[in-house]
């Protein structure tokens, strides 16, 4: 099987990120009653019907994450992977946490801050692991992402290969399918049965992108698509409430999930490779800071000014302000701070490597040479291959 070289930047993937982010933004601004003080269906009777399914942007994000993280770990060491994730996640997050806390502290109309201890713990991004309240409710997805990174780190330690990733997919699928019935909280916490199908399908789509499609990979994708249907009612109830979830049809949710799989599949197969609009790169770059700051800050602004501006003007203005702020964070925080984190972590990892003694008593394999060659001991299989002209030895 010939290996295809994926493009370094997939503009269509950036565009999908932006669509997913705006889906979540519209869900929070147009479908929830908190920013308006009453049911927004009376304000946006048509848009509300679409916006109430915008929470599915999170599922699309997880699908894209499986694709992107699989692409980013290829050919990298565990240290490289840690550096790339830390430099990507923390700069914007370290701005979003105190910024959100300050806005909420100034105008405690939507929510309130229990104490600055919670804000400080939130800076670690692992607050969900020790039952600390999130400064912003959207941060719950970051802990899900972190657990996915831990699982991918195991793959990196074992070696990122086509075969190893297929084994990983198989083990994770079984764990996610059985975790709810086995009664092991730790297994369920890391198997993440509600979200695993999206991450796993993203990985399979990247393997298609890199190695080409085949029946095995399509079978994996179809299996994950079927598994993703199991938790639709759970996700609807957690986002819309049990009453609304019981009365709303499920077909729009299923259709959006299928559409997400179809778009990522089309990207994997190169259908959108000709799309190379430069602005999409910027759009993809601001989606992460936009996601981090939009909820409580935007909802607070809407609630504070809801009686002073027409609702459509207010929503458009807040979205524009959030996007502009996201760009500023990307340009003046993510870029310089991310670079500083990368360089600092690389120096730290290099220090670890330099100060870690090499394994002693390494066994040296002595291979006897053919009689026609000089009687000098050959210590490696590579030397044998060079001397005898035989095939290149297998890399272990």
Short mmCIF file of C-alpha atoms in Angstrom, two decimals:
data_model
loop_
_atom_site.label_atom_id
_atom_site.label_comp_id
_atom_site.label_asym_id
_atom_site.label_seq_id
_atom_site.Cartn_x
_atom_site.Cartn_y
_atom_site.Cartn_z
CA UNK A 1 0.00 0.00 0.00
CA UNK A 2 1.45 3.34 -1.02
CA UNK A 3 1.51 6.03 1.58
CA UNK A 4 0.11 9.42 0.66
CA UNK A 5 1.64 12.53 2.14
CA UNK A 6 -1.08 14.59 3.82
CA UNK A 7 -1.12 18.34 3.29
CA UNK A 8 0.50 20.26 6.11
CA UNK A 9 -2.58 22.46 6.48
CA UNK A 10 -6.10 21.44 5.55
CA UNK A 11 -8.10 24.60 5.01
CA UNK A 12 -11.39 22.71 4.92
CA UNK A 13 -10.65 21.35 8.39
CA UNK A 14 -10.16 24.91 9.64
CA UNK A 15 -13.48 25.84 8.09
CA UNK A 16 -15.18 22.93 9.84
CA UNK A 17 -13.66 24.07 13.14
CA UNK A 18 -15.20 27.50 12.65
CA UNK A 19 -18.60 26.03 11.82
CA UNK A 20 -18.46 23.84 14.95
CA UNK A 21 -17.47 26.80 17.13
CA UNK A 22 -20.28 28.98 15.77
CA UNK A 23 -22.75 26.14 16.33
CA UNK A 24 -21.85 26.12 20.02
CA UNK A 25 -21.92 29.92 20.22
CA UNK A 26 -25.38 30.10 18.67
CA UNK A 27 -26.61 27.37 21.00
CA UNK A 28 -25.55 29.36 24.06
CA UNK A 29 -26.82 32.70 22.76
CA UNK A 30 -30.03 31.71 20.98
CA UNK A 31 -31.23 28.49 22.60
CA UNK A 32 -30.67 29.01 26.33
CA UNK A 33 -32.83 31.19 28.54
CA UNK A 34 -30.03 32.29 30.89
CA UNK A 35 -28.75 35.25 28.83
CA UNK A 36 -32.27 36.56 28.16
CA UNK A 37 -34.06 35.81 31.42
CA UNK A 38 -36.82 33.89 29.60
CA UNK A 39 -37.30 31.44 26.75
CA UNK A 40 -35.53 32.88 23.67
CA UNK A 41 -37.99 31.03 21.42
CA UNK A 42 -40.22 34.08 21.83
CA UNK A 43 -37.39 36.29 20.48
CA UNK A 44 -35.97 34.04 17.77
CA UNK A 45 -38.81 31.67 16.84
CA UNK A 46 -37.08 30.35 13.72
CA UNK A 47 -33.40 30.54 14.64
CA UNK A 48 -34.14 28.96 18.00
CA UNK A 49 -35.22 25.72 16.30
CA UNK A 50 -31.80 25.40 14.67
CA UNK A 51 -29.75 26.78 17.54
CA UNK A 52 -31.06 24.26 20.07
CA UNK A 53 -29.02 21.59 18.28
CA UNK A 54 -25.85 23.68 18.22
CA UNK A 55 -24.37 21.75 21.15
CA UNK A 56 -23.49 19.09 18.59
CA UNK A 57 -20.60 21.32 17.61
CA UNK A 58 -18.77 19.68 20.54
CA UNK A 59 -19.17 16.26 18.92
CA UNK A 60 -17.81 17.70 15.68
CA UNK A 61 -14.85 19.10 17.62
CA UNK A 62 -14.10 15.64 19.05
CA UNK A 63 -14.30 14.14 15.56
CA UNK A 64 -11.87 16.74 14.22
CA UNK A 65 -9.63 16.26 17.27
CA UNK A 66 -9.24 12.54 16.57
CA UNK A 67 -8.14 13.39 13.03
CA UNK A 68 -5.80 16.24 13.97
CA UNK A 69 -4.14 14.61 16.98
CA UNK A 70 -3.47 11.43 15.03
CA UNK A 71 -1.84 13.59 12.36
CA UNK A 72 0.20 15.53 14.92
CA UNK A 73 1.67 12.50 16.73
CA UNK A 74 3.01 10.85 13.60
CA UNK A 75 6.78 10.73 13.68
CA UNK A 76 6.99 12.53 17.02
CA UNK A 77 8.37 11.49 20.38
CA UNK A 78 6.38 11.68 23.58
CA UNK A 79 8.24 14.87 24.48
CA UNK A 80 7.39 16.44 21.13
CA UNK A 81 3.73 15.54 21.63
CA UNK A 82 3.67 17.05 25.12
CA UNK A 83 5.31 20.24 23.86
CA UNK A 84 2.87 20.66 20.98
CA UNK A 85 -0.19 20.16 23.18
CA UNK A 86 0.96 22.36 26.06
CA UNK A 87 2.00 25.22 23.76
CA UNK A 88 -1.33 24.98 21.95
CA UNK A 89 -3.73 24.65 24.90
CA UNK A 90 -2.41 26.80 27.72
CA UNK A 91 -1.64 30.32 26.37
CA UNK A 92 -5.23 31.19 25.37
CA UNK A 93 -6.60 29.28 28.35
CA UNK A 94 -4.49 31.27 30.82
CA UNK A 95 -6.07 34.45 29.43
CA UNK A 96 -9.61 33.07 29.22
CA UNK A 97 -9.80 31.91 32.85
CA UNK A 98 -8.98 35.24 34.59
CA UNK A 99 -10.82 37.25 31.93
CA UNK A 100 -13.99 35.22 32.46
CA UNK A 101 -13.57 35.40 36.23
CA UNK A 102 -13.22 39.19 36.16
CA UNK A 103 -16.30 39.68 33.96
CA UNK A 104 -18.40 37.35 36.10
CA UNK A 105 -17.11 39.02 39.29
CA UNK A 106 -17.97 42.44 37.91
CA UNK A 107 -21.44 41.43 36.68
CA UNK A 108 -22.62 38.29 38.55
CA UNK A 109 -25.80 38.13 36.48
CA UNK A 110 -25.37 34.73 34.85
CA UNK A 111 -23.20 32.94 37.39
CA UNK A 112 -20.82 33.75 40.24
CA UNK A 113 -17.34 32.86 41.40
CA UNK A 114 -17.23 30.96 44.68
CA UNK A 115 -13.68 32.03 45.43
CA UNK A 116 -10.37 32.84 43.83
CA UNK A 117 -9.06 29.42 44.91
CA UNK A 118 -11.26 27.87 42.24
CA UNK A 119 -9.92 30.30 39.65
CA UNK A 120 -6.33 29.42 40.54
CA UNK A 121 -7.01 25.67 40.35
CA UNK A 122 -8.74 26.20 37.00
CA UNK A 123 -5.44 27.42 35.57
CA UNK A 124 -4.17 23.82 35.73
CA UNK A 125 -6.94 22.62 33.38
CA UNK A 126 -7.41 19.49 35.52
CA UNK A 127 -9.98 20.98 37.89
CA UNK A 128 -12.61 18.45 36.84
CA UNK A 129 -10.38 15.69 38.20
CA UNK A 130 -10.54 17.06 41.75
CA UNK A 131 -14.17 18.25 41.73
CA UNK A 132 -13.34 21.96 41.45
CA UNK A 133 -16.01 24.04 39.74
CA UNK A 134 -15.18 25.23 36.24
CA UNK A 135 -14.85 28.98 35.88
CA UNK A 136 -16.73 28.57 32.59
CA UNK A 137 -19.01 25.63 31.86
CA UNK A 138 -17.44 24.98 28.44
CA UNK A 139 -14.18 23.89 30.10
CA UNK A 140 -15.59 20.42 30.72
CA UNK A 141 -14.63 19.48 27.17
CA UNK A 142 -10.98 20.29 27.87
CA UNK A 143 -10.78 17.54 30.48
CA UNK A 144 -12.24 15.11 27.94
CA UNK A 145 -9.55 16.21 25.48
CA UNK A 146 -6.82 15.77 28.10
CA UNK A 147 -7.91 12.19 28.74
CA UNK A 148 -7.78 11.56 24.99
CA UNK A 149 -4.23 12.93 24.95
CA UNK A 150 -3.25 10.53 27.74
CA UNK A 151 -4.54 7.62 25.67
CA UNK A 152 -2.68 8.85 22.59
CA UNK A 153 0.48 9.25 24.67
CA UNK A 154 0.35 5.51 25.32
CA UNK A 155 0.29 4.94 21.56
CA UNK A 156 3.27 7.27 21.14
CA UNK A 157 5.20 5.29 23.76
CA UNK A 158 4.44 2.04 21.92
CA UNK A 159 5.22 3.57 18.53
CA UNK A 160 2.83 5.35 16.17
CA UNK A 161 2.26 2.91 13.32
CA UNK A 162 -0.72 1.89 11.25
CA UNK A 163 -0.86 -1.47 13.05
CA UNK A 164 -0.54 -0.02 16.55
CA UNK A 165 -3.28 2.52 15.91
CA UNK A 166 -5.63 -0.21 14.71
CA UNK A 167 -4.89 -2.19 17.88
CA UNK A 168 -5.50 0.95 19.93
CA UNK A 169 -8.81 1.54 18.16
CA UNK A 170 -9.90 -2.02 18.83
CA UNK A 171 -8.99 -1.96 22.52
CA UNK A 172 -10.61 1.44 23.06
CA UNK A 173 -13.79 0.37 21.25
CA UNK A 174 -14.16 -2.71 23.44
CA UNK A 175 -13.42 -0.73 26.61
CA UNK A 176 -15.95 1.98 25.70
CA UNK A 177 -18.62 -0.57 24.79
CA UNK A 178 -18.22 -2.57 28.02
CA UNK A 179 -17.35 0.16 30.53
CA UNK A 180 -20.95 1.11 31.44
CA UNK A 181 -21.81 -2.46 32.46
CA UNK A 182 -18.55 -3.46 34.18
CA UNK A 183 -18.88 -1.08 37.10
CA UNK A 184 -15.30 0.24 37.11
CA UNK A 185 -15.42 4.06 37.39
CA UNK A 186 -11.80 4.50 36.32
CA UNK A 187 -12.39 2.47 33.15
CA UNK A 188 -15.52 4.45 32.29
CA UNK A 189 -13.70 7.73 32.99
CA UNK A 190 -10.95 7.03 30.47
CA UNK A 191 -12.93 4.93 27.98
CA UNK A 192 -15.41 7.85 27.65
CA UNK A 193 -18.15 5.79 25.96
CA UNK A 194 -20.22 8.91 25.13
CA UNK A 195 -17.42 10.53 23.13
CA UNK A 196 -15.06 7.72 22.13
CA UNK A 197 -16.86 7.03 18.81
CA UNK A 198 -16.04 10.53 17.58
CA UNK A 199 -12.35 10.43 18.53
CA UNK A 200 -11.95 6.92 17.11
CA UNK A 201 -13.71 7.77 13.85
CA UNK A 202 -11.44 10.81 13.51
CA UNK A 203 -8.39 8.57 13.87
CA UNK A 204 -9.74 6.17 11.24
CA UNK A 205 -10.40 9.06 8.86
CA UNK A 206 -6.82 10.25 9.25
CA UNK A 207 -5.55 6.75 8.48
CA UNK A 208 -7.60 6.96 5.27
CA UNK A 209 -5.99 10.31 4.55
CA UNK A 210 -2.50 8.94 5.08
CA UNK A 211 -2.74 5.41 3.66
CA UNK A 212 -5.87 5.41 1.52
CA UNK A 213 -9.32 4.05 2.13
CA UNK A 214 -10.15 0.37 2.54
CA UNK A 215 -12.98 -1.79 3.81
CA UNK A 216 -11.41 -2.18 7.27
CA UNK A 217 -11.26 1.57 7.93
CA UNK A 218 -14.75 2.15 6.57
CA UNK A 219 -15.98 -0.66 8.79
CA UNK A 220 -14.45 1.07 11.81
CA UNK A 221 -16.08 4.38 10.88
CA UNK A 222 -19.49 2.76 10.37
CA UNK A 223 -19.20 0.89 13.67
CA UNK A 224 -18.37 4.11 15.52
CA UNK A 225 -21.25 5.92 13.81
CA UNK A 226 -23.61 3.23 15.11
CA UNK A 227 -22.14 3.40 18.62
CA UNK A 228 -22.52 7.18 18.67
CA UNK A 229 -26.30 6.77 18.47
CA UNK A 230 -26.40 5.08 21.89
CA UNK A 231 -25.98 8.32 23.85
CA UNK A 232 -28.11 10.72 21.84
CA UNK A 233 -30.87 10.88 24.44
CA UNK A 234 -28.30 11.36 27.20
CA UNK A 235 -26.65 14.26 25.38
CA UNK A 236 -30.00 15.86 24.53
CA UNK A 237 -31.14 15.64 28.16
CA UNK A 238 -27.85 17.05 29.49
CA UNK A 239 -27.98 20.01 27.11
CA UNK A 240 -31.69 20.73 26.71
CA UNK A 241 -33.19 19.22 29.85
CA UNK A 242 -35.14 16.00 30.21
CA UNK A 243 -38.51 17.51 29.37
CA UNK A 244 -37.31 19.11 26.14
CA UNK A 245 -35.34 15.98 25.20
CA UNK A 246 -38.46 13.85 25.52
CA UNK A 247 -40.50 16.10 23.26
CA UNK A 248 -37.92 16.97 20.62
CA UNK A 249 -37.32 14.60 17.69
CA UNK A 250 -33.97 12.82 17.55
CA UNK A 251 -33.64 12.77 13.78
CA UNK A 252 -31.99 16.24 13.55
CA UNK A 253 -29.30 15.06 15.98
CA UNK A 254 -28.70 11.90 14.00
CA UNK A 255 -28.61 13.87 10.75
CA UNK A 256 -26.06 16.36 12.09
CA UNK A 257 -23.82 13.56 13.39
CA UNK A 258 -23.99 11.80 10.02
CA UNK A 259 -23.21 15.10 8.27
CA UNK A 260 -20.18 15.61 10.53
CA UNK A 261 -18.88 12.13 9.70
CA UNK A 262 -19.50 12.74 6.00
CA UNK A 263 -17.64 16.07 5.93
CA UNK A 264 -14.58 14.73 7.80
CA UNK A 265 -14.65 11.68 5.52
CA UNK A 266 -14.68 13.93 2.46
CA UNK A 267 -11.73 15.88 3.87
CA UNK A 268 -9.88 12.60 4.46
CA UNK A 269 -10.46 11.54 0.85
CA UNK A 270 -9.22 14.88 -0.52
CA UNK A 271 -12.57 16.13 -1.83
CA UNK A 272 -11.89 19.62 -0.46
CA UNK A 273 -8.15 19.80 -1.13
CA UNK A 274 -8.64 22.53 -3.74
CA UNK A 275 -10.09 24.83 -1.10
CA UNK A 276 -7.10 26.90 0.04
CA UNK A 277 -8.61 30.19 1.08
CA UNK A 278 -6.10 31.95 3.30
CA UNK A 279 -8.72 33.37 5.66
CA UNK A 280 -9.71 29.85 6.70
CA UNK A 281 -6.33 29.43 8.37
CA UNK A 282 -7.04 32.44 10.56
CA UNK A 283 -10.59 31.21 11.16
CA UNK A 284 -9.28 27.87 12.35
CA UNK A 285 -6.72 29.55 14.60
CA UNK A 286 -9.27 31.69 16.48
CA UNK A 287 -11.80 28.91 17.10
CA UNK A 288 -10.07 27.72 20.27
CA UNK A 289 -9.89 31.11 22.03
CA UNK A 290 -13.40 31.89 20.76
CA UNK A 291 -14.67 28.69 22.33
CA UNK A 292 -12.93 29.49 25.63
CA UNK A 293 -14.26 33.02 26.12
CA UNK A 294 -17.66 33.09 24.42
CA UNK A 295 -20.01 31.48 26.94
CA UNK A 296 -20.13 33.27 30.29
CA UNK A 297 -18.63 36.51 28.98
CA UNK A 298 -20.99 36.64 26.00
CA UNK A 299 -24.03 35.54 27.97
CA UNK A 300 -23.28 38.15 30.65
CA UNK A 301 -23.06 40.89 28.02
CA UNK A 302 -26.34 39.80 26.45
CA UNK A 303 -28.04 39.72 29.84
CA UNK A 304 -26.64 43.11 30.83
CA UNK A 305 -27.66 44.90 27.62
CA UNK A 306 -30.74 42.87 26.65
CA UNK A 307 -33.13 45.74 27.39
CA UNK A 308 -30.99 48.41 25.73
CA UNK A 309 -30.43 47.02 22.23
CA UNK A 310 -32.58 45.09 19.75
CA UNK A 311 -31.97 41.37 20.24
CA UNK A 312 -30.60 40.64 16.73
CA UNK A 313 -28.22 43.61 16.92
CA UNK A 314 -27.07 42.56 20.39
CA UNK A 315 -26.37 38.96 19.38
CA UNK A 316 -24.46 39.94 16.23
CA UNK A 317 -22.48 42.55 18.17
CA UNK A 318 -21.53 40.12 20.93
CA UNK A 319 -20.47 37.44 18.41
CA UNK A 320 -18.37 40.00 16.53
CA UNK A 321 -16.81 41.19 19.79
CA UNK A 322 -16.01 37.62 20.86
CA UNK A 323 -14.41 36.84 17.49
CA UNK A 324 -12.35 40.03 17.56
CA UNK A 325 -11.21 39.28 21.10
CA UNK A 326 -10.35 35.74 20.07
CA UNK A 327 -8.19 37.09 17.25
CA UNK A 328 -6.39 39.43 19.65
CA UNK A 329 -5.71 36.54 22.02
CA UNK A 330 -4.41 34.45 19.15
CA UNK A 331 -2.23 37.21 17.73
CA UNK A 332 -0.78 38.70 20.90
CA UNK A 333 -0.91 35.79 23.36
CA UNK A 334 -1.02 32.42 21.63
CA UNK A 335 1.74 33.15 19.14
CA UNK A 336 4.41 34.66 21.42
CA UNK A 337 3.56 32.71 24.58
CA UNK A 338 3.14 29.47 22.63
CA UNK A 339 6.57 29.97 21.10
CA UNK A 340 8.09 30.66 24.53
CA UNK A 341 6.48 27.52 25.99
CA UNK A 342 7.72 25.40 23.08
CA UNK A 343 11.28 26.65 23.39
CA UNK A 344 11.31 26.35 27.18
CA UNK A 345 9.88 22.84 27.20
CA UNK A 346 12.25 21.72 24.46
CA UNK A 347 15.21 22.94 26.50
CA UNK A 348 13.86 21.14 29.53
CA UNK A 349 13.38 17.90 27.63
CA UNK A 350 16.86 18.24 26.17
CA UNK A 351 18.26 18.62 29.70
CA UNK A 352 16.46 15.44 30.73
CA UNK A 353 17.92 13.55 27.78
CA UNK A 354 21.44 14.85 28.39
CA UNK A 355 21.33 13.98 32.08
CA UNK A 356 19.77 10.55 31.71
CA UNK A 357 22.56 7.93 31.54
CA UNK A 358 22.47 5.59 28.62
CA UNK A 359 21.67 1.99 29.34
CA UNK A 360 24.77 0.23 30.54
CA UNK A 361 25.75 -3.31 29.83
CA UNK A 362 24.09 -3.13 26.45
CA UNK A 363 24.45 -6.49 24.84
CA UNK A 364 26.51 -6.42 21.68
CA UNK A 365 25.61 -9.01 19.16
CA UNK A 366 28.65 -10.56 17.53
CA UNK A 367 27.96 -11.92 14.09
CA UNK A 368 30.44 -14.25 12.45
CA UNK A 369 31.45 -13.15 8.98
CA UNK A 370 31.74 -15.14 5.79
CA UNK A 371 35.22 -16.52 5.25
CA UNK A 372 35.71 -14.34 2.18
CA UNK A 373 35.51 -11.19 4.28
CA UNK A 374 38.14 -9.82 6.69
CA UNK A 375 38.11 -11.57 10.03
CA UNK A 376 36.92 -8.47 11.94
CA UNK A 377 33.99 -8.92 14.32
CA UNK A 378 30.84 -7.24 13.10
CA UNK A 379 28.71 -5.81 15.90
CA UNK A 380 25.49 -4.88 14.16
CA UNK A 381 23.20 -6.36 11.54
CA UNK A 382 23.55 -3.15 9.56
CA UNK A 383 27.30 -3.76 9.25
CA UNK A 384 26.59 -7.27 7.96
CA UNK A 385 24.24 -5.90 5.36
CA UNK A 386 26.77 -3.31 4.18
CA UNK A 387 29.59 -5.83 3.97
CA UNK A 388 27.68 -8.61 2.29
CA UNK A 389 25.40 -6.50 0.10
CA UNK A 390 22.38 -8.22 1.57
CA UNK A 391 19.01 -6.61 2.15
CA UNK A 392 18.67 -3.79 4.67
CA UNK A 393 18.18 -5.19 8.14
CA UNK A 394 14.86 -4.85 9.90
CA UNK A 395 14.57 -1.82 12.15
CA UNK A 396 13.59 -2.85 15.65
#
